[in-house]
């Protein structure tokens, strides 16, 4: 019985170590799953900040690309004038929670620090479009309480 009692604590340590290693790898696994749509969101935000309507439009969904075909400056102006200037002029952004609704649809929370240090939260809806990848098909923006430091 003494030998069996000594093996039990060793097994617990081995199992605990294995679980720790596995849990440390979970964020990396989740990150790679999120990366495709986050890259599209970041690309569009950075294009807006740079005043580059043509690049921003490439990250938009097919409906936007069709509507503003050949008129990327009109797309940029429409977004800025539609209450999304906090995104267009944002100082920084960070990603929050996401919900992968299906294999081709994601809702992603994005937090912004606006040009006046105000805080904003946006819900991005993205679709994985054939042959082009993840594209922004809608955004709902709301101002949050507080200011960034």
PDB file of N, CA and C in Angstrom, residues 42-123:
ATOM      1  N   UNK A  42      -8.904  45.642 -38.333  1.00  0.00           N
ATOM      2  CA  UNK A  42      -7.763  46.532 -38.125  1.00  0.00           C
ATOM      3  C   UNK A  42      -7.357  47.210 -39.429  1.00  0.00           C
ATOM      4  N   UNK A  43      -7.349  46.475 -40.520  1.00  0.00           N
ATOM      5  CA  UNK A  43      -6.999  47.059 -41.810  1.00  0.00           C
ATOM      6  C   UNK A  43      -7.924  48.190 -42.194  1.00  0.00           C
ATOM      7  N   UNK A  44      -9.226  47.995 -41.976  1.00  0.00           N
ATOM      8  CA  UNK A  44     -10.177  49.048 -42.320  1.00  0.00           C
ATOM      9  C   UNK A  44     -10.020  50.253 -41.399  1.00  0.00           C
ATOM     10  N   UNK A  45      -9.857  50.012 -40.110  1.00  0.00           N
ATOM     11  CA  UNK A  45      -9.690  51.118 -39.161  1.00  0.00           C
ATOM     12  C   UNK A  45      -8.448  51.934 -39.509  1.00  0.00           C
ATOM     13  N   UNK A  46      -7.338  51.259 -39.773  1.00  0.00           N
ATOM     14  CA  UNK A  46      -6.100  51.964 -40.108  1.00  0.00           C
ATOM     15  C   UNK A  46      -6.243  52.749 -41.409  1.00  0.00           C
ATOM     16  N   UNK A  47      -6.973  52.196 -42.367  1.00  0.00           N
ATOM     17  CA  UNK A  47      -7.212  52.915 -43.623  1.00  0.00           C
ATOM     18  C   UNK A  47      -8.057  54.162 -43.372  1.00  0.00           C
ATOM     19  N   UNK A  48      -9.088  54.055 -42.536  1.00  0.00           N
ATOM     20  CA  UNK A  48      -9.894  55.227 -42.200  1.00  0.00           C
ATOM     21  C   UNK A  48      -9.032  56.299 -41.530  1.00  0.00           C
ATOM     22  N   UNK A  49      -8.221  55.895 -40.570  1.00  0.00           N
ATOM     23  CA  UNK A  49      -7.351  56.859 -39.872  1.00  0.00           C
ATOM     24  C   UNK A  49      -6.419  57.580 -40.836  1.00  0.00           C
ATOM     25  N   UNK A  50      -5.980  56.874 -41.873  1.00  0.00           N
ATOM     26  CA  UNK A  50      -5.063  57.456 -42.860  1.00  0.00           C
ATOM     27  C   UNK A  50      -5.809  58.255 -43.940  1.00  0.00           C
ATOM     28  N   UNK A  51      -7.137  58.271 -43.880  1.00  0.00           N
ATOM     29  CA  UNK A  51      -7.917  58.969 -44.898  1.00  0.00           C
ATOM     30  C   UNK A  51      -7.932  58.241 -46.232  1.00  0.00           C
ATOM     31  N   UNK A  52      -7.682  56.947 -46.213  1.00  0.00           N
ATOM     32  CA  UNK A  52      -7.570  56.131 -47.424  1.00  0.00           C
ATOM     33  C   UNK A  52      -8.872  55.364 -47.672  1.00  0.00           C
ATOM     34  N   UNK A  53      -9.808  56.030 -48.341  1.00  0.00           N
ATOM     35  CA  UNK A  53     -11.108  55.429 -48.610  1.00  0.00           C
ATOM     36  C   UNK A  53     -11.023  54.203 -49.489  1.00  0.00           C
ATOM     37  N   UNK A  54     -10.081  54.190 -50.435  1.00  0.00           N
ATOM     38  CA  UNK A  54      -9.953  53.046 -51.348  1.00  0.00           C
ATOM     39  C   UNK A  54      -9.591  51.775 -50.588  1.00  0.00           C
ATOM     40  N   UNK A  55      -8.618  51.878 -49.687  1.00  0.00           N
ATOM     41  CA  UNK A  55      -8.232  50.694 -48.907  1.00  0.00           C
ATOM     42  C   UNK A  55      -9.331  50.318 -47.924  1.00  0.00           C
ATOM     43  N   UNK A  56      -9.935  51.305 -47.270  1.00  0.00           N
ATOM     44  CA  UNK A  56     -11.029  51.020 -46.326  1.00  0.00           C
ATOM     45  C   UNK A  56     -12.158  50.267 -47.018  1.00  0.00           C
ATOM     46  N   UNK A  57     -12.439  50.643 -48.258  1.00  0.00           N
ATOM     47  CA  UNK A  57     -13.515  49.996 -49.007  1.00  0.00           C
ATOM     48  C   UNK A  57     -13.194  48.536 -49.323  1.00  0.00           C
ATOM     49  N   UNK A  58     -11.912  48.198 -49.479  1.00  0.00           N
ATOM     50  CA  UNK A  58     -11.563  46.807 -49.773  1.00  0.00           C
ATOM     51  C   UNK A  58     -11.905  45.872 -48.619  1.00  0.00           C
ATOM     52  N   UNK A  59     -11.999  46.406 -47.398  1.00  0.00           N
ATOM     53  CA  UNK A  59     -12.339  45.597 -46.228  1.00  0.00           C
ATOM     54  C   UNK A  59     -13.846  45.573 -45.959  1.00  0.00           C
ATOM     55  N   UNK A  60     -14.613  46.279 -46.766  1.00  0.00           N
ATOM     56  CA  UNK A  60     -16.067  46.324 -46.606  1.00  0.00           C
ATOM     57  C   UNK A  60     -16.714  45.162 -47.343  1.00  0.00           C
ATOM     58  N   UNK A  61     -17.921  44.836 -46.934  1.00  0.00           N
ATOM     59  CA  UNK A  61     -18.677  43.757 -47.559  1.00  0.00           C
ATOM     60  C   UNK A  61     -19.065  44.088 -48.985  1.00  0.00           C
ATOM     61  N   UNK A  62     -19.508  43.066 -49.691  1.00  0.00           N
ATOM     62  CA  UNK A  62     -19.836  43.185 -51.109  1.00  0.00           C
ATOM     63  C   UNK A  62     -20.870  44.272 -51.401  1.00  0.00           C
ATOM     64  N   UNK A  63     -21.863  44.421 -50.548  1.00  0.00           N
ATOM     65  CA  UNK A  63     -22.891  45.440 -50.770  1.00  0.00           C
ATOM     66  C   UNK A  63     -22.262  46.833 -50.807  1.00  0.00           C
ATOM     67  N   UNK A  64     -21.354  47.120 -49.871  1.00  0.00           N
ATOM     68  CA  UNK A  64     -20.669  48.417 -49.858  1.00  0.00           C
ATOM     69  C   UNK A  64     -19.754  48.569 -51.067  1.00  0.00           C
ATOM     70  N   UNK A  65     -18.998  47.515 -51.382  1.00  0.00           N
ATOM     71  CA  UNK A  65     -18.076  47.595 -52.518  1.00  0.00           C
ATOM     72  C   UNK A  65     -18.830  47.855 -53.818  1.00  0.00           C
ATOM     73  N   UNK A  66     -19.998  47.244 -53.972  1.00  0.00           N
ATOM     74  CA  UNK A  66     -20.812  47.457 -55.176  1.00  0.00           C
ATOM     75  C   UNK A  66     -21.393  48.870 -55.177  1.00  0.00           C
ATOM     76  N   UNK A  67     -21.922  49.296 -54.049  1.00  0.00           N
ATOM     77  CA  UNK A  67     -22.555  50.616 -53.958  1.00  0.00           C
ATOM     78  C   UNK A  67     -21.561  51.744 -54.230  1.00  0.00           C
ATOM     79  N   UNK A  68     -20.326  51.586 -53.753  1.00  0.00           N
ATOM     80  CA  UNK A  68     -19.337  52.652 -53.880  1.00  0.00           C
ATOM     81  C   UNK A  68     -18.242  52.326 -54.904  1.00  0.00           C
ATOM     82  N   UNK A  69     -18.531  51.419 -55.824  1.00  0.00           N
ATOM     83  CA  UNK A  69     -17.545  51.031 -56.832  1.00  0.00           C
ATOM     84  C   UNK A  69     -17.085  52.260 -57.620  1.00  0.00           C
ATOM     85  N   UNK A  70     -15.773  52.446 -57.651  1.00  0.00           N
ATOM     86  CA  UNK A  70     -15.208  53.598 -58.355  1.00  0.00           C
ATOM     87  C   UNK A  70     -15.324  54.912 -57.606  1.00  0.00           C
ATOM     88  N   UNK A  71     -15.890  54.876 -56.381  1.00  0.00           N
ATOM     89  CA  UNK A  71     -16.076  56.105 -55.600  1.00  0.00           C
ATOM     90  C   UNK A  71     -15.615  55.917 -54.145  1.00  0.00           C
ATOM     91  N   UNK A  72     -14.355  55.523 -53.946  1.00  0.00           N
ATOM     92  CA  UNK A  72     -13.898  55.272 -52.581  1.00  0.00           C
ATOM     93  C   UNK A  72     -13.927  56.505 -51.685  1.00  0.00           C
ATOM     94  N   UNK A  73     -13.723  57.677 -52.269  1.00  0.00           N
ATOM     95  CA  UNK A  73     -13.795  58.901 -51.456  1.00  0.00           C
ATOM     96  C   UNK A  73     -15.219  59.158 -50.979  1.00  0.00           C
ATOM     97  N   UNK A  74     -16.208  58.747 -51.763  1.00  0.00           N
ATOM     98  CA  UNK A  74     -17.607  58.871 -51.336  1.00  0.00           C
ATOM     99  C   UNK A  74     -17.900  57.908 -50.194  1.00  0.00           C
ATOM    100  N   UNK A  75     -17.302  56.714 -50.239  1.00  0.00           N
ATOM    101  CA  UNK A  75     -17.452  55.751 -49.142  1.00  0.00           C
ATOM    102  C   UNK A  75     -16.877  56.341 -47.855  1.00  0.00           C
ATOM    103  N   UNK A  76     -15.664  56.856 -47.936  1.00  0.00           N
ATOM    104  CA  UNK A  76     -15.011  57.463 -46.769  1.00  0.00           C
ATOM    105  C   UNK A  76     -15.867  58.605 -46.211  1.00  0.00           C
ATOM    106  N   UNK A  77     -16.337  59.476 -47.076  1.00  0.00           N
ATOM    107  CA  UNK A  77     -17.148  60.624 -46.642  1.00  0.00           C
ATOM    108  C   UNK A  77     -18.464  60.158 -46.017  1.00  0.00           C
ATOM    109  N   UNK A  78     -19.082  59.131 -46.590  1.00  0.00           N
ATOM    110  CA  UNK A  78     -20.359  58.626 -46.063  1.00  0.00           C
ATOM    111  C   UNK A  78     -20.177  58.043 -44.669  1.00  0.00           C
ATOM    112  N   UNK A  79     -19.094  57.310 -44.460  1.00  0.00           N
ATOM    113  CA  UNK A  79     -18.837  56.719 -43.145  1.00  0.00           C
ATOM    114  C   UNK A  79     -18.578  57.819 -42.123  1.00  0.00           C
ATOM    115  N   UNK A  80     -17.737  58.767 -42.470  1.00  0.00           N
ATOM    116  CA  UNK A  80     -17.408  59.858 -41.543  1.00  0.00           C
ATOM    117  C   UNK A  80     -18.645  60.696 -41.205  1.00  0.00           C
ATOM    118  N   UNK A  81     -19.525  60.904 -42.175  1.00  0.00           N
ATOM    119  CA  UNK A  81     -20.711  61.742 -41.964  1.00  0.00           C
ATOM    120  C   UNK A  81     -21.870  60.993 -41.302  1.00  0.00           C
ATOM    121  N   UNK A  82     -21.773  59.681 -41.213  1.00  0.00           N
ATOM    122  CA  UNK A  82     -22.878  58.872 -40.679  1.00  0.00           C
ATOM    123  C   UNK A  82     -22.750  58.583 -39.194  1.00  0.00           C
ATOM    124  N   UNK A  83     -21.973  59.369 -38.476  1.00  0.00           N
ATOM    125  CA  UNK A  83     -21.836  59.162 -37.037  1.00  0.00           C
ATOM    126  C   UNK A  83     -20.695  58.238 -36.654  1.00  0.00           C
ATOM    127  N   UNK A  84     -19.839  57.892 -37.593  1.00  0.00           N
ATOM    128  CA  UNK A  84     -18.728  56.988 -37.311  1.00  0.00           C
ATOM    129  C   UNK A  84     -17.382  57.717 -37.253  1.00  0.00           C
ATOM    130  N   UNK A  85     -17.422  59.026 -37.064  1.00  0.00           N
ATOM    131  CA  UNK A  85     -16.166  59.787 -37.000  1.00  0.00           C
ATOM    132  C   UNK A  85     -15.306  59.339 -35.818  1.00  0.00           C
ATOM    133  N   UNK A  86     -15.912  58.800 -34.769  1.00  0.00           N
ATOM    134  CA  UNK A  86     -15.132  58.298 -33.630  1.00  0.00           C
ATOM    135  C   UNK A  86     -14.230  57.140 -34.055  1.00  0.00           C
ATOM    136  N   UNK A  87     -14.646  56.384 -35.054  1.00  0.00           N
ATOM    137  CA  UNK A  87     -13.805  55.301 -35.591  1.00  0.00           C
ATOM    138  C   UNK A  87     -12.784  55.892 -36.561  1.00  0.00           C
ATOM    139  N   UNK A  88     -13.255  56.725 -37.473  1.00  0.00           N
ATOM    140  CA  UNK A  88     -12.397  57.323 -38.497  1.00  0.00           C
ATOM    141  C   UNK A  88     -11.251  58.117 -37.862  1.00  0.00           C
ATOM    142  N   UNK A  89     -11.540  58.820 -36.777  1.00  0.00           N
ATOM    143  CA  UNK A  89     -10.548  59.674 -36.125  1.00  0.00           C
ATOM    144  C   UNK A  89     -10.003  59.071 -34.828  1.00  0.00           C
ATOM    145  N   UNK A  90     -10.246  57.792 -34.602  1.00  0.00           N
ATOM    146  CA  UNK A  90      -9.860  57.174 -33.333  1.00  0.00           C
ATOM    147  C   UNK A  90      -8.346  57.203 -33.122  1.00  0.00           C
ATOM    148  N   UNK A  91      -7.970  57.213 -31.856  1.00  0.00           N
ATOM    149  CA  UNK A  91      -6.550  57.193 -31.489  1.00  0.00           C
ATOM    150  C   UNK A  91      -6.035  55.760 -31.349  1.00  0.00           C
ATOM    151  N   UNK A  92      -6.907  54.864 -30.887  1.00  0.00           N
ATOM    152  CA  UNK A  92      -6.518  53.469 -30.717  1.00  0.00           C
ATOM    153  C   UNK A  92      -7.769  52.598 -30.701  1.00  0.00           C
ATOM    154  N   UNK A  93      -7.532  51.303 -30.845  1.00  0.00           N
ATOM    155  CA  UNK A  93      -8.631  50.344 -30.736  1.00  0.00           C
ATOM    156  C   UNK A  93      -8.107  49.059 -30.104  1.00  0.00           C
ATOM    157  N   UNK A  94      -9.023  48.311 -29.511  1.00  0.00           N
ATOM    158  CA  UNK A  94      -8.688  47.008 -28.934  1.00  0.00           C
ATOM    159  C   UNK A  94      -9.893  46.098 -29.116  1.00  0.00           C
ATOM    160  N   UNK A  95      -9.614  44.809 -29.126  1.00  0.00           N
ATOM    161  CA  UNK A  95     -10.673  43.838 -29.365  1.00  0.00           C
ATOM    162  C   UNK A  95     -11.222  43.290 -28.062  1.00  0.00           C
ATOM    163  N   UNK A  96     -12.536  43.122 -28.044  1.00  0.00           N
ATOM    164  CA  UNK A  96     -13.216  42.509 -26.920  1.00  0.00           C
ATOM    165  C   UNK A  96     -13.716  41.133 -27.309  1.00  0.00           C
ATOM    166  N   UNK A  97     -14.851  40.784 -26.787  1.00  0.00           N
ATOM    167  CA  UNK A  97     -15.441  39.473 -27.006  1.00  0.00           C
ATOM    168  C   UNK A  97     -15.864  39.319 -28.466  1.00  0.00           C
ATOM    169  N   UNK A  98     -16.021  38.083 -28.881  1.00  0.00           N
ATOM    170  CA  UNK A  98     -16.566  37.802 -30.208  1.00  0.00           C
ATOM    171  C   UNK A  98     -17.503  36.620 -30.112  1.00  0.00           C
ATOM    172  N   UNK A  99     -18.377  36.535 -31.100  1.00  0.00           N
ATOM    173  CA  UNK A  99     -19.306  35.413 -31.197  1.00  0.00           C
ATOM    174  C   UNK A  99     -19.281  34.930 -32.635  1.00  0.00           C
ATOM    175  N   UNK A 100     -18.761  33.735 -32.837  1.00  0.00           N
ATOM    176  CA  UNK A 100     -18.747  33.147 -34.180  1.00  0.00           C
ATOM    177  C   UNK A 100     -20.124  32.528 -34.391  1.00  0.00           C
ATOM    178  N   UNK A 101     -20.993  33.264 -35.062  1.00  0.00           N
ATOM    179  CA  UNK A 101     -22.381  32.872 -35.265  1.00  0.00           C
ATOM    180  C   UNK A 101     -22.466  31.627 -36.143  1.00  0.00           C
ATOM    181  N   UNK A 102     -21.616  31.565 -37.155  1.00  0.00           N
ATOM    182  CA  UNK A 102     -21.533  30.398 -38.039  1.00  0.00           C
ATOM    183  C   UNK A 102     -20.124  30.369 -38.616  1.00  0.00           C
ATOM    184  N   UNK A 103     -19.870  29.444 -39.516  1.00  0.00           N
ATOM    185  CA  UNK A 103     -18.548  29.381 -40.141  1.00  0.00           C
ATOM    186  C   UNK A 103     -18.246  30.613 -40.986  1.00  0.00           C
ATOM    187  N   UNK A 104     -19.282  31.349 -41.392  1.00  0.00           N
ATOM    188  CA  UNK A 104     -19.089  32.509 -42.266  1.00  0.00           C
ATOM    189  C   UNK A 104     -19.599  33.820 -41.677  1.00  0.00           C
ATOM    190  N   UNK A 105     -19.907  33.849 -40.385  1.00  0.00           N
ATOM    191  CA  UNK A 105     -20.456  35.057 -39.764  1.00  0.00           C
ATOM    192  C   UNK A 105     -19.926  35.226 -38.345  1.00  0.00           C
ATOM    193  N   UNK A 106     -19.446  36.433 -38.040  1.00  0.00           N
ATOM    194  CA  UNK A 106     -18.881  36.733 -36.726  1.00  0.00           C
ATOM    195  C   UNK A 106     -19.371  38.094 -36.247  1.00  0.00           C
ATOM    196  N   UNK A 107     -19.629  38.177 -34.947  1.00  0.00           N
ATOM    197  CA  UNK A 107     -19.857  39.459 -34.282  1.00  0.00           C
ATOM    198  C   UNK A 107     -18.636  39.712 -33.395  1.00  0.00           C
ATOM    199  N   UNK A 108     -17.998  40.868 -33.562  1.00  0.00           N
ATOM    200  CA  UNK A 108     -16.763  41.183 -32.844  1.00  0.00           C
ATOM    201  C   UNK A 108     -16.905  42.537 -32.162  1.00  0.00           C
ATOM    202  N   UNK A 109     -16.662  42.598 -30.850  1.00  0.00           N
ATOM    203  CA  UNK A 109     -16.664  43.854 -30.113  1.00  0.00           C
ATOM    204  C   UNK A 109     -15.302  44.520 -30.285  1.00  0.00           C
ATOM    205  N   UNK A 110     -15.323  45.816 -30.601  1.00  0.00           N
ATOM    206  CA  UNK A 110     -14.098  46.600 -30.734  1.00  0.00           C
ATOM    207  C   UNK A 110     -14.271  47.856 -29.895  1.00  0.00           C
ATOM    208  N   UNK A 111     -13.277  48.143 -29.068  1.00  0.00           N
ATOM    209  CA  UNK A 111     -13.312  49.340 -28.218  1.00  0.00           C
ATOM    210  C   UNK A 111     -12.366  50.386 -28.794  1.00  0.00           C
ATOM    211  N   UNK A 112     -12.810  51.645 -28.763  1.00  0.00           N
ATOM    212  CA  UNK A 112     -12.045  52.749 -29.336  1.00  0.00           C
ATOM    213  C   UNK A 112     -11.806  53.848 -28.322  1.00  0.00           C
ATOM    214  N   UNK A 113     -10.681  54.521 -28.489  1.00  0.00           N
ATOM    215  CA  UNK A 113     -10.439  55.799 -27.829  1.00  0.00           C
ATOM    216  C   UNK A 113     -10.587  56.832 -28.935  1.00  0.00           C
ATOM    217  N   UNK A 114     -11.574  57.705 -28.771  1.00  0.00           N
ATOM    218  CA  UNK A 114     -11.854  58.704 -29.797  1.00  0.00           C
ATOM    219  C   UNK A 114     -10.852  59.843 -29.785  1.00  0.00           C
ATOM    220  N   UNK A 115     -10.997  60.763 -30.726  1.00  0.00           N
ATOM    221  CA  UNK A 115     -10.046  61.867 -30.854  1.00  0.00           C
ATOM    222  C   UNK A 115     -10.029  62.799 -29.633  1.00  0.00           C
ATOM    223  N   UNK A 116     -11.111  62.811 -28.885  1.00  0.00           N
ATOM    224  CA  UNK A 116     -11.196  63.664 -27.680  1.00  0.00           C
ATOM    225  C   UNK A 116     -11.004  62.856 -26.395  1.00  0.00           C
ATOM    226  N   UNK A 117     -10.431  61.654 -26.508  1.00  0.00           N
ATOM    227  CA  UNK A 117     -10.187  60.734 -25.392  1.00  0.00           C
ATOM    228  C   UNK A 117     -11.463  60.056 -24.886  1.00  0.00           C
ATOM    229  N   UNK A 118     -12.599  60.272 -25.556  1.00  0.00           N
ATOM    230  CA  UNK A 118     -13.839  59.586 -25.189  1.00  0.00           C
ATOM    231  C   UNK A 118     -13.721  58.108 -25.532  1.00  0.00           C
ATOM    232  N   UNK A 119     -14.479  57.289 -24.825  1.00  0.00           N
ATOM    233  CA  UNK A 119     -14.484  55.844 -25.040  1.00  0.00           C
ATOM    234  C   UNK A 119     -15.708  55.441 -25.859  1.00  0.00           C
ATOM    235  N   UNK A 120     -15.500  54.519 -26.779  1.00  0.00           N
ATOM    236  CA  UNK A 120     -16.569  54.020 -27.628  1.00  0.00           C
ATOM    237  C   UNK A 120     -16.472  52.500 -27.708  1.00  0.00           C
ATOM    238  N   UNK A 121     -17.613  51.886 -27.961  1.00  0.00           N
ATOM    239  CA  UNK A 121     -17.643  50.449 -28.197  1.00  0.00           C
ATOM    240  C   UNK A 121     -18.445  50.206 -29.460  1.00  0.00           C
ATOM    241  N   UNK A 122     -17.899  49.361 -30.321  1.00  0.00           N
ATOM    242  CA  UNK A 122     -18.573  49.041 -31.577  1.00  0.00           C
ATOM    243  C   UNK A 122     -18.783  47.536 -31.668  1.00  0.00           C
ATOM    244  N   UNK A 123     -19.894  47.165 -32.250  1.00  0.00           N
ATOM    245  CA  UNK A 123     -20.157  45.767 -32.567  1.00  0.00           C
ATOM    246  C   UNK A 123     -20.018  45.643 -34.082  1.00  0.00           C
TER     247      UNK A 123
END
